[in-house]
Coordinates of C-alpha atoms in Angstrom, one line a residue:
Chain A
M1 CA -34.3 35.6 -3.7
T2 CA -31.2 35.6 -5.8
T3 CA -31.7 33.9 -9.2
I4 CA -28.6 33.1 -11.0
S5 CA -28.6 33.2 -14.7
P6 CA -28.6 31.4 -17.1
V7 CA -30.3 28.7 -15.0
K8 CA -33.8 29.2 -13.8
T9 CA -34.1 28.6 -10.1
V10 CA -37.0 28.7 -7.8
K11 CA -39.9 30.7 -9.2
E12 CA -40.8 33.6 -7.1
S13 CA -44.4 33.5 -8.3
K14 CA -45.1 30.4 -6.3
P15 CA -47.1 31.4 -3.2
K16 CA -45.9 28.5 -1.0
E17 CA -42.3 29.5 -1.6
Q18 CA -43.1 33.1 -0.6
N19 CA -44.8 32.1 2.6
S20 CA -41.8 30.1 3.9
P21 CA -38.7 30.9 2.0
K22 CA -36.3 28.0 2.5
K23 CA -32.7 28.7 3.1
S24 CA -30.0 27.7 0.7
V25 CA -27.9 24.8 1.9
Y26 CA -25.6 24.7 -1.1
L27 CA -25.1 27.7 -3.4
T28 CA -22.9 26.9 -6.4
K29 CA -21.5 29.8 -8.3
Q30 CA -19.7 29.5 -11.6
L31 CA -18.2 26.1 -10.7
N32 CA -15.8 24.6 -13.3
L33 CA -13.9 21.4 -12.9
W34 CA -11.3 19.7 -15.0
Y35 CA -9.9 16.1 -14.9
G36 CA -6.6 16.9 -16.4
D37 CA -7.5 18.4 -19.7
K38 CA -11.1 17.2 -19.7
H39 CA -13.5 20.0 -18.8
A40 CA -16.1 18.0 -16.8
L41 CA -18.2 20.7 -15.2
K42 CA -18.8 24.0 -17.0
N43 CA -20.0 27.1 -15.2
I44 CA -22.4 25.4 -12.9
D45 CA -24.8 27.6 -11.0
L46 CA -27.2 25.9 -8.6
D47 CA -29.1 27.0 -5.6
I48 CA -30.0 24.0 -3.5
K49 CA -32.5 24.5 -0.7
E50 CA -32.7 22.8 2.7
H51 CA -35.2 20.1 3.7
E52 CA -35.8 19.3 0.1
V53 CA -34.9 16.4 -2.1
T54 CA -32.9 17.6 -5.1
A55 CA -32.5 15.1 -7.9
I56 CA -29.7 15.4 -10.4
I57 CA -30.4 13.6 -13.7
G58 CA -28.7 13.3 -17.0
P59 CA -27.1 10.7 -19.3
S60 CA -23.9 8.9 -18.5
G61 CA -20.8 11.1 -18.4
C62 CA -22.8 14.3 -18.0
G63 CA -21.0 15.2 -14.8
K64 CA -23.8 14.5 -12.3
S65 CA -21.7 12.2 -10.2
T66 CA -18.7 14.5 -10.4
Y67 CA -20.9 17.4 -9.2
I68 CA -22.2 15.5 -6.2
K69 CA -18.7 14.4 -5.3
T70 CA -17.5 18.0 -5.5
L71 CA -20.1 19.0 -2.8
N72 CA -18.1 17.0 -0.2
R73 CA -14.8 17.4 -2.0
M74 CA -14.5 13.6 -2.5
V75 CA -13.7 14.4 -6.1
E76 CA -10.3 15.7 -5.1
L77 CA -9.3 12.1 -4.4
V78 CA -8.9 11.7 -8.1
P79 CA -5.4 13.0 -9.0
S80 CA -5.2 15.9 -11.4
V81 CA -8.6 17.4 -10.5
K82 CA -8.7 21.2 -10.8
T83 CA -11.6 23.4 -9.8
S84 CA -12.6 27.1 -10.1
G85 CA -15.6 29.0 -8.8
E86 CA -17.3 28.7 -5.5
I87 CA -19.6 26.3 -3.6
L88 CA -21.1 28.0 -0.6
Y89 CA -22.2 25.5 2.0
R90 CA -24.3 27.4 4.5
E91 CA -22.7 30.6 3.3
R92 CA -19.1 29.4 3.6
N93 CA -17.0 28.5 0.6
I94 CA -16.0 24.9 0.9
F95 CA -12.8 25.5 -1.1
D96 CA -11.5 28.0 1.5
A97 CA -8.0 27.0 2.6
N98 CA -9.0 27.0 6.2
Y99 CA -12.1 24.9 5.7
G100 CA -11.0 21.3 6.5
V101 CA -12.5 18.6 4.4
E102 CA -13.0 16.4 7.5
E103 CA -15.1 19.2 9.1
L104 CA -17.2 19.5 5.9
R105 CA -17.7 15.8 5.5
T106 CA -18.9 15.6 9.1
K107 CA -21.8 17.8 8.2
V108 CA -22.4 16.2 4.8
G109 CA -22.9 12.5 4.8
M110 CA -22.6 10.4 1.7
V111 CA -24.3 7.2 0.4
F112 CA -22.5 5.5 -2.5
Q113 CA -23.6 3.7 -5.6
K114 CA -22.7 0.2 -4.4
P115 CA -23.5 -0.7 -0.8
N116 CA -20.0 -0.4 0.8
P117 CA -20.3 -1.5 4.5
F118 CA -17.0 -2.1 6.2
P119 CA -16.1 -5.8 6.8
K120 CA -17.1 -5.3 10.5
S121 CA -20.2 -6.0 12.5
I122 CA -23.4 -4.1 11.8
Y123 CA -22.9 -2.3 15.1
D124 CA -19.3 -1.3 14.4
N125 CA -20.3 -0.1 11.0
V126 CA -22.9 2.4 12.4
A127 CA -20.7 3.3 15.3
Y128 CA -17.7 4.0 13.0
G129 CA -18.5 7.7 12.4
P130 CA -19.1 8.6 16.1
R131 CA -16.0 6.7 17.1
I132 CA -13.7 8.6 14.7
H133 CA -15.1 11.8 16.0
G134 CA -14.1 10.8 19.5
I135 CA -17.2 9.3 21.2
K136 CA -16.1 6.3 23.3
N137 CA -18.9 6.0 25.8
K138 CA -20.6 2.7 25.2
K139 CA -24.0 3.9 26.3
I140 CA -24.0 6.9 24.0
L141 CA -22.8 4.7 21.1
D142 CA -25.6 2.3 21.8
E143 CA -28.1 5.1 21.6
I144 CA -26.6 6.5 18.4
V145 CA -26.6 3.1 16.8
E146 CA -30.3 2.4 17.6
K147 CA -31.4 5.9 16.6
S148 CA -29.5 5.7 13.3
L149 CA -30.8 2.3 12.5
R150 CA -34.3 3.4 13.3
G151 CA -33.8 6.5 11.2
A152 CA -32.8 4.2 8.3
A153 CA -35.8 2.0 8.8
I154 CA -33.8 -1.1 9.4
W155 CA -33.7 -1.4 13.2
D156 CA -36.4 -4.1 13.3
E157 CA -34.7 -6.2 10.8
V158 CA -31.2 -6.2 12.4
K159 CA -31.8 -5.5 16.1
D160 CA -31.1 -9.1 17.1
R161 CA -28.0 -9.5 14.9
L162 CA -26.1 -6.3 15.5
N163 CA -22.9 -8.3 16.1
E164 CA -23.1 -10.1 12.8
N165 CA -20.9 -9.2 9.9
A166 CA -22.6 -6.5 7.7
Y167 CA -21.9 -8.7 4.7
S168 CA -24.3 -11.4 6.0
I169 CA -27.4 -9.3 5.1
S170 CA -28.9 -8.6 1.7
G171 CA -27.7 -5.9 -0.6
G172 CA -30.7 -3.7 0.1
Q173 CA -30.3 -4.1 3.8
Q174 CA -26.6 -3.3 3.4
Q175 CA -27.5 0.0 1.6
R176 CA -29.8 1.0 4.5
I177 CA -26.9 0.1 6.9
C178 CA -24.8 2.5 4.9
I179 CA -27.5 5.2 5.2
A180 CA -27.7 4.5 9.0
R181 CA -23.9 4.8 9.1
A182 CA -24.2 8.2 7.4
L183 CA -27.0 9.3 9.8
A184 CA -24.8 8.4 12.8
I185 CA -22.6 11.4 12.3
E186 CA -25.8 13.5 12.5
P187 CA -25.2 15.3 9.3
D188 CA -27.0 18.3 7.8
V189 CA -27.0 17.1 4.2
I190 CA -27.0 13.6 2.8
L191 CA -25.5 13.1 -0.7
M192 CA -26.7 10.0 -2.5
D193 CA -24.9 8.9 -5.6
E194 CA -27.2 6.5 -7.5
P195 CA -28.0 4.7 -4.2
T196 CA -30.4 2.2 -5.7
S197 CA -28.6 1.4 -9.0
A198 CA -27.3 -1.9 -7.6
L199 CA -30.5 -2.9 -5.9
D200 CA -33.6 -4.9 -6.7
P201 CA -37.0 -3.1 -7.1
I202 CA -38.3 -3.9 -3.6
S203 CA -35.1 -2.6 -1.9
T204 CA -35.3 0.4 -4.2
L205 CA -38.8 1.1 -3.1
K206 CA -37.8 0.9 0.5
I207 CA -34.9 3.4 0.0
E208 CA -37.2 5.7 -1.9
E209 CA -39.7 5.7 1.0
L210 CA -36.9 6.3 3.4
V211 CA -35.7 9.3 1.4
Q212 CA -39.2 10.8 1.9
E213 CA -38.9 10.3 5.6
L214 CA -35.4 11.7 5.8
K215 CA -36.1 15.0 4.1
K216 CA -38.0 16.1 7.2
D217 CA -34.7 16.3 9.1
Y218 CA -32.1 16.5 6.4
S219 CA -31.5 18.1 3.0
I220 CA -31.0 15.4 0.4
I221 CA -29.2 15.6 -2.9
I222 CA -29.6 12.5 -5.0
V223 CA -28.0 11.5 -8.3
T224 CA -30.1 9.1 -10.3
H225 CA -30.1 7.7 -13.8
N226 CA -33.7 6.6 -13.2
M227 CA -36.0 9.4 -14.3
Q228 CA -39.1 7.8 -12.8
Q229 CA -37.2 7.8 -9.5
A230 CA -36.4 11.4 -9.8
A231 CA -40.1 12.2 -10.6
R232 CA -41.3 10.1 -7.6
I233 CA -39.1 11.3 -4.8
S234 CA -37.6 14.8 -5.6
D235 CA -38.9 18.3 -5.1
K236 CA -36.5 19.9 -7.5
T237 CA -34.6 18.4 -10.4
A238 CA -31.5 19.5 -12.2
F239 CA -30.8 18.2 -15.7
F240 CA -27.1 17.9 -16.5
L241 CA -25.8 17.4 -20.0
N242 CA -22.1 17.5 -21.1
G243 CA -21.0 19.1 -17.9
E244 CA -23.6 21.9 -18.0
V245 CA -26.8 22.5 -16.1
I246 CA -29.4 22.6 -18.9
E247 CA -32.4 23.2 -16.6
Y248 CA -33.2 23.4 -12.9
D249 CA -36.7 23.7 -11.6
D250 CA -39.4 22.1 -9.6
T251 CA -39.6 18.5 -10.4
D252 CA -43.2 18.6 -11.7
V253 CA -42.3 21.4 -14.0
I254 CA -39.3 19.6 -15.4
F255 CA -41.3 16.5 -16.0
S256 CA -44.5 18.1 -17.3
N257 CA -43.5 21.4 -18.9
P258 CA -39.7 21.6 -19.5
S259 CA -38.6 24.8 -21.1
D260 CA -35.6 23.4 -22.8
K261 CA -35.9 21.2 -25.8
R262 CA -33.0 19.0 -24.7
T263 CA -34.6 18.4 -21.3
E264 CA -37.8 17.3 -23.0
D265 CA -35.9 15.0 -25.4
Y266 CA -34.1 13.4 -22.5
I267 CA -37.1 12.8 -20.2
S268 CA -39.2 11.6 -23.0
G269 CA -36.5 9.0 -23.7
R270 CA -35.3 10.2 -27.0
F271 CA -31.6 9.9 -25.9
G272 CA -29.5 9.0 -22.9
Chain B
M1 CA -24.3 -20.5 -47.0
R2 CA -23.1 -21.6 -43.7
Y3 CA -19.6 -20.9 -42.4
V4 CA -19.5 -23.7 -39.9
D5 CA -19.5 -27.1 -41.7
H6 CA -20.9 -29.4 -39.0
D7 CA -20.0 -32.6 -40.9
L8 CA -16.4 -31.5 -41.0
V9 CA -16.5 -30.6 -37.2
V10 CA -17.6 -34.2 -36.5
K11 CA -14.9 -35.6 -38.7
R12 CA -12.2 -33.6 -37.0
M13 CA -13.4 -34.2 -33.5
G14 CA -11.3 -37.3 -32.9
G15 CA -8.0 -35.4 -33.5
R16 CA -9.0 -32.6 -31.2
K17 CA -9.9 -35.0 -28.4
I18 CA -6.5 -36.7 -28.7
V19 CA -4.7 -33.4 -28.4
N20 CA -6.9 -32.6 -25.4
Y21 CA -5.9 -35.8 -23.6
L22 CA -2.3 -35.4 -24.6
F23 CA -1.9 -32.1 -22.8
K24 CA -3.8 -33.4 -19.7
G25 CA -1.3 -36.2 -19.6
L26 CA 1.7 -33.9 -20.1
F27 CA 0.7 -31.6 -17.2
M28 CA 0.0 -34.6 -14.9
L29 CA 3.5 -35.9 -15.7
A30 CA 5.1 -32.5 -14.9
T31 CA 3.3 -32.5 -11.5
T32 CA 4.3 -36.1 -10.8
I33 CA 8.0 -35.5 -11.5
A34 CA 8.0 -32.5 -9.1
L35 CA 6.2 -34.5 -6.4
L36 CA 8.4 -37.5 -6.9
A37 CA 11.6 -35.5 -6.5
L38 CA 10.3 -34.0 -3.4
A39 CA 9.2 -37.4 -2.0
I40 CA 12.6 -39.0 -2.7
L41 CA 14.3 -36.1 -1.0
L42 CA 12.1 -36.3 2.1
Y43 CA 12.5 -40.1 2.2
R44 CA 16.3 -40.0 2.1
I45 CA 16.5 -37.3 4.8
V46 CA 14.0 -39.0 7.1
T47 CA 15.7 -42.5 6.8
Q48 CA 19.1 -41.0 7.3
G49 CA 18.4 -38.6 10.0
A50 CA 15.5 -40.0 12.0
G51 CA 17.9 -42.3 13.9
N52 CA 19.8 -39.3 15.2
L53 CA 16.8 -37.4 16.4
S54 CA 16.5 -37.4 20.1
W55 CA 16.2 -35.1 23.1
E56 CA 20.0 -35.1 23.4
F57 CA 20.3 -34.0 19.8
L58 CA 18.1 -31.0 20.5
N59 CA 19.8 -30.3 23.8
N60 CA 23.5 -30.7 23.0
F61 CA 26.0 -28.2 21.7
A62 CA 28.1 -28.9 18.6
S63 CA 30.8 -31.5 19.1
R64 CA 33.7 -33.2 17.3
F65 CA 32.0 -36.6 17.9
P66 CA 29.0 -37.3 15.7
E67 CA 27.2 -39.2 18.5
K68 CA 27.5 -36.2 20.9
A69 CA 26.8 -33.5 18.3
G70 CA 23.6 -31.5 19.0
I71 CA 21.7 -28.6 17.5
K72 CA 20.9 -26.5 20.6
A73 CA 23.1 -23.5 19.8
A74 CA 21.9 -23.4 16.2
L75 CA 18.2 -23.8 17.0
I76 CA 18.2 -21.1 19.7
G77 CA 20.5 -18.9 17.5
S78 CA 17.9 -19.1 14.7
L79 CA 15.2 -18.1 17.1
W80 CA 17.3 -15.1 18.3
L81 CA 17.8 -14.2 14.6
M82 CA 14.0 -14.3 14.0
A83 CA 13.5 -12.1 17.1
V84 CA 15.5 -9.4 15.3
V85 CA 14.4 -10.0 11.8
A86 CA 10.6 -10.2 12.4
P87 CA 10.0 -6.8 14.0
T88 CA 12.6 -5.0 11.9
S89 CA 11.5 -6.3 8.5
I90 CA 7.7 -6.2 9.3
I91 CA 7.8 -2.6 10.7
L92 CA 9.9 -1.3 7.8
G93 CA 8.1 -3.3 5.1
V94 CA 4.6 -2.5 6.1
G95 CA 5.5 1.1 6.7
S96 CA 7.0 1.4 3.2
A97 CA 4.0 -0.4 1.7
I98 CA 1.6 2.0 3.4
Y99 CA 3.6 5.0 2.2
L100 CA 3.8 3.7 -1.4
E101 CA 0.1 2.7 -1.7
E102 CA -1.6 5.3 0.4
Y103 CA 0.5 8.5 0.5
A104 CA 2.9 8.6 -2.5
K105 CA 1.6 10.3 -5.6
K106 CA 1.2 8.0 -8.5
N107 CA 3.8 9.3 -10.9
R108 CA 6.9 8.1 -12.8
M109 CA 9.1 8.3 -9.8
T110 CA 7.0 6.1 -7.6
A111 CA 6.4 3.7 -10.5
F112 CA 10.1 3.5 -10.9
I113 CA 10.5 2.8 -7.2
R114 CA 7.8 0.2 -7.2
T115 CA 9.3 -1.7 -10.1
N116 CA 12.7 -1.7 -8.5
I117 CA 11.5 -3.0 -5.2
S118 CA 10.2 -6.1 -7.1
N119 CA 13.6 -6.3 -8.8
L120 CA 15.4 -6.1 -5.4
A121 CA 13.5 -9.2 -4.4
G122 CA 15.4 -11.1 -7.1
V123 CA 18.9 -10.0 -6.0
P124 CA 21.0 -13.0 -4.9
S125 CA 21.2 -13.4 -1.2
V126 CA 25.0 -13.5 -1.2
V127 CA 24.9 -9.8 -2.4
F128 CA 22.9 -8.9 0.6
G129 CA 25.5 -10.7 2.7
L130 CA 28.2 -8.5 1.2
L131 CA 26.1 -5.4 1.9
G132 CA 25.6 -6.6 5.5
L133 CA 29.3 -7.2 5.9
T134 CA 30.2 -3.7 4.7
I135 CA 27.5 -1.8 6.6
F136 CA 26.6 -3.6 9.7
V137 CA 29.7 -5.8 10.5
R138 CA 32.4 -3.3 9.6
A139 CA 31.0 0.3 9.3
L140 CA 28.7 0.1 12.3
S141 CA 31.1 -2.3 14.1
L142 CA 28.4 -4.7 15.1
G143 CA 30.7 -7.7 14.4
N144 CA 29.2 -11.1 13.6
S145 CA 26.5 -10.5 16.2
V146 CA 22.8 -11.5 16.1
L147 CA 22.0 -7.8 15.4
A148 CA 24.3 -7.6 12.3
A149 CA 23.0 -10.8 10.9
G150 CA 19.4 -9.9 11.8
F151 CA 19.6 -6.5 10.0
T152 CA 21.2 -8.2 7.0
M153 CA 18.4 -10.8 6.8
S154 CA 15.8 -8.0 7.2
L155 CA 17.2 -6.2 4.2
L156 CA 17.1 -9.5 2.3
I157 CA 13.5 -10.1 2.9
L158 CA 12.3 -6.5 3.0
P159 CA 11.4 -6.4 -0.7
V160 CA 9.3 -9.5 -0.4
I161 CA 7.4 -8.1 2.6
I162 CA 6.9 -4.7 0.9
V163 CA 5.5 -6.3 -2.2
A164 CA 3.2 -8.7 -0.3
A165 CA 2.0 -5.8 1.9
Q166 CA 1.4 -3.6 -1.1
E167 CA -0.7 -6.2 -2.8
A168 CA -2.7 -6.8 0.4
I169 CA -3.3 -3.1 0.8
R170 CA -4.2 -2.7 -2.9
A171 CA -6.7 -5.5 -2.6
V172 CA -8.7 -3.4 -0.1
P173 CA -11.6 -2.0 -2.2
N174 CA -11.6 1.8 -2.8
E175 CA -15.2 1.9 -1.8
L176 CA -14.1 1.3 1.8
R177 CA -11.7 4.2 1.7
D178 CA -14.4 6.4 0.2
A179 CA -16.9 5.4 2.9
S180 CA -14.4 6.2 5.7
L181 CA -13.2 9.5 4.2
G182 CA -16.7 10.4 3.3
M183 CA -17.6 10.4 7.0
G184 CA -14.9 12.9 7.9
A185 CA -12.2 10.4 8.9
T186 CA -8.7 11.5 8.4
K187 CA -6.3 9.5 6.2
W188 CA -4.6 8.0 9.3
Q189 CA -7.9 7.0 10.9
T190 CA -8.9 5.3 7.6
I191 CA -5.5 3.5 7.4
V192 CA -5.6 2.2 11.0
R193 CA -9.3 1.4 11.3
I194 CA -10.2 0.2 7.9
I195 CA -7.3 -0.6 5.6
L196 CA -4.9 -2.3 7.9
P197 CA -7.5 -4.6 9.5
A198 CA -8.7 -5.6 6.1
A199 CA -5.1 -6.1 4.8
I200 CA -3.6 -7.9 7.8
P201 CA -4.2 -11.5 6.7
G202 CA -2.4 -10.8 3.5
I203 CA 0.4 -8.9 5.2
L204 CA 0.9 -11.6 7.8
T205 CA 0.9 -14.4 5.3
G206 CA 3.5 -12.7 3.1
S207 CA 5.6 -11.8 6.1
I208 CA 5.7 -15.3 7.6
L209 CA 6.6 -16.8 4.2
A210 CA 9.4 -14.2 3.9
L211 CA 10.6 -15.0 7.5
S212 CA 10.7 -18.7 6.6
R213 CA 12.9 -17.8 3.7
A214 CA 15.2 -15.9 6.1
I215 CA 15.4 -18.8 8.5
G216 CA 16.7 -21.1 5.7
E217 CA 19.2 -18.7 4.1
T218 CA 22.9 -19.6 4.5
A219 CA 24.8 -17.4 2.1
P220 CA 24.5 -14.1 3.9
L221 CA 25.5 -15.7 7.2
I222 CA 28.7 -17.2 5.6
V223 CA 29.7 -13.9 4.2
I224 CA 29.1 -12.1 7.5
G225 CA 31.3 -14.7 9.2
V226 CA 28.9 -16.4 11.5
P227 CA 30.8 -19.1 13.3
V228 CA 29.7 -22.7 13.6
I229 CA 31.3 -24.3 16.6
I230 CA 29.7 -22.5 19.5
Q231 CA 29.4 -23.8 23.0
F232 CA 27.2 -21.2 24.6
L233 CA 23.9 -19.5 23.9
P234 CA 23.7 -15.8 23.0
S235 CA 22.5 -13.8 26.0
G236 CA 21.8 -10.6 24.0
V237 CA 21.6 -9.3 20.4
M238 CA 25.2 -8.2 20.5
D239 CA 26.5 -11.7 21.1
T240 CA 27.8 -14.0 18.4
F241 CA 25.7 -17.0 17.5
T242 CA 25.1 -19.7 14.9
A243 CA 22.0 -20.6 13.0
L244 CA 20.4 -23.8 11.7
P245 CA 21.4 -23.7 8.0
M246 CA 25.0 -22.8 9.0
Q247 CA 25.2 -25.8 11.3
I248 CA 23.7 -28.1 8.7
Y249 CA 26.1 -26.8 6.1
D250 CA 29.1 -27.4 8.4
W251 CA 28.0 -31.0 9.2
S252 CA 27.3 -32.0 5.6
S253 CA 30.8 -30.7 4.6
R254 CA 32.6 -32.9 7.1
P255 CA 34.4 -36.0 5.8
Q256 CA 33.1 -38.5 8.4
Q257 CA 30.1 -40.5 7.1
E258 CA 28.4 -40.3 10.5
F259 CA 28.1 -36.5 10.2
Q260 CA 25.9 -36.9 7.1
A261 CA 23.3 -38.5 9.3
V262 CA 23.7 -35.7 11.8
A263 CA 23.2 -33.2 9.0
A264 CA 20.0 -35.0 7.9
A265 CA 18.7 -34.8 11.5
G266 CA 19.4 -31.1 11.4
I267 CA 17.5 -30.7 8.2
I268 CA 14.5 -32.4 9.8
V269 CA 14.6 -29.9 12.6
L270 CA 14.9 -27.0 10.1
M271 CA 12.0 -28.4 8.0
A272 CA 9.9 -28.8 11.1
V273 CA 10.4 -25.1 11.9
L274 CA 9.6 -24.1 8.3
L275 CA 6.5 -26.2 8.1
T276 CA 5.3 -24.8 11.4
M277 CA 5.7 -21.3 10.1
N278 CA 4.0 -22.0 6.8
S279 CA 1.1 -23.7 8.6
I280 CA 0.6 -20.7 10.8
A281 CA 0.6 -18.6 7.6
A282 CA -2.1 -20.9 6.0
L283 CA -4.1 -20.8 9.2
I284 CA -4.1 -17.1 9.3
R285 CA -5.1 -16.9 5.7
N286 CA -8.0 -19.3 6.2
K287 CA -9.2 -17.7 9.5
F288 CA -9.4 -14.2 8.1
Q289 CA -10.9 -15.1 4.7
K290 CA -11.9 -11.8 3.1
R291 CA -15.6 -11.1 3.2
Y292 CA -15.9 -8.3 0.7

């Protein structure tokens, strides 16, 4: 197992890791990113494993959202962004000139901070991804829509109102529609950028339970400003500060026995 | 020590309330004057022109005799004009707006272009008439045809349509673009499937209001040399024609008193067309109320 300094990655001493070594889904090597002159990400090295929930925590402005948006290259929508280094997704550098962003984003779904359904029916929202990728057959679309809505644990709530506008349901339901919409393209990875920050506690709980279900079939990377949430749902946690990865380890290690003083200060609520 | 002296506040309250009512009255007066002027105008036109409104008036060509004069050539001519102006200006205008909002890089050059498109909307229409005369009538030898006038009018309202479409496109939340692009949609798919459907009410409303401006414009038509007395209908875009405001202008400038009433009837027809168009714009705006 390759361990990239200076960040601690998976500990090889753990027996369960040795029995079934998980493959890397995202391997970030010496990633730097600038917004104009602002150095937003500094020498990031991270090895993210498949079928795990990886949480990214840190105070506002630490680069956690920037990092997750780099993973599907959405960050490049901001003008004047420059990057260096590599991000290998399934052993292929996503910055390669011949790696199309559309291709990458078909494998890597994203759920955003604020629920952002399209002003269309619930059905058309979920069918959007398959349709842009060329599926026209109504029967197949029906199946995808049902499967995705079931996957996002919202089928029972909306099955009788698929033709209603997606804005007619509650914010928490909208966010699960957005998750279903991401599932509909049958991705490999799901990126979640503070998916519950705009939701009430009950909707948050539902999304958290859903994340636990989804990790059986998908690799999930979740940015959260809520440390309890990271502790509850993630297998690994990366702590970002000022554009650097301070510590990356198993979640229970980060929250019970962090090796860096700054991590300890942050999780114990001394700053941030 | 307290900074807010409550006794003083109570003492001064009277004066503040008077100023408050004063301004309310002032603004009501302003509205009343505007509405009154409009009401008088409408009253005079309707009382003068209503007597002349009839099926014959709509179905007759222009004539030397006020009782025989009709508006058929001008009404149909204006419709022909719209048939050229609407597709030309909407296609060019929406296309430019999409380019400026979705594709063009945000730098000084595009900021300069944006500002000047707004400035262009303020250029007097007679200047566009001269432009049309030089380019379409003379250089392209289109003569005083429907096509030449239509292109000129399109140029005139193009800035208005571009600005309206830009605003409608800009009002589409970025979150929707992110959602679409994040699923692997191309830029074009995002524009066609997400941005345009969300922006279409705003684009249509702006376009219809711009078209209703074009239907009422006279100056460019005069400069181009659109005739008034026409005894036939255009059979194609290369034919010469006349339009409603031209006909009204001609009637109202005649010495005979009877023609003033004919002009008023013409104005009623023109206003009916404008009101219909504006109602369609309002209807579209209400029907597709934005839901995000």
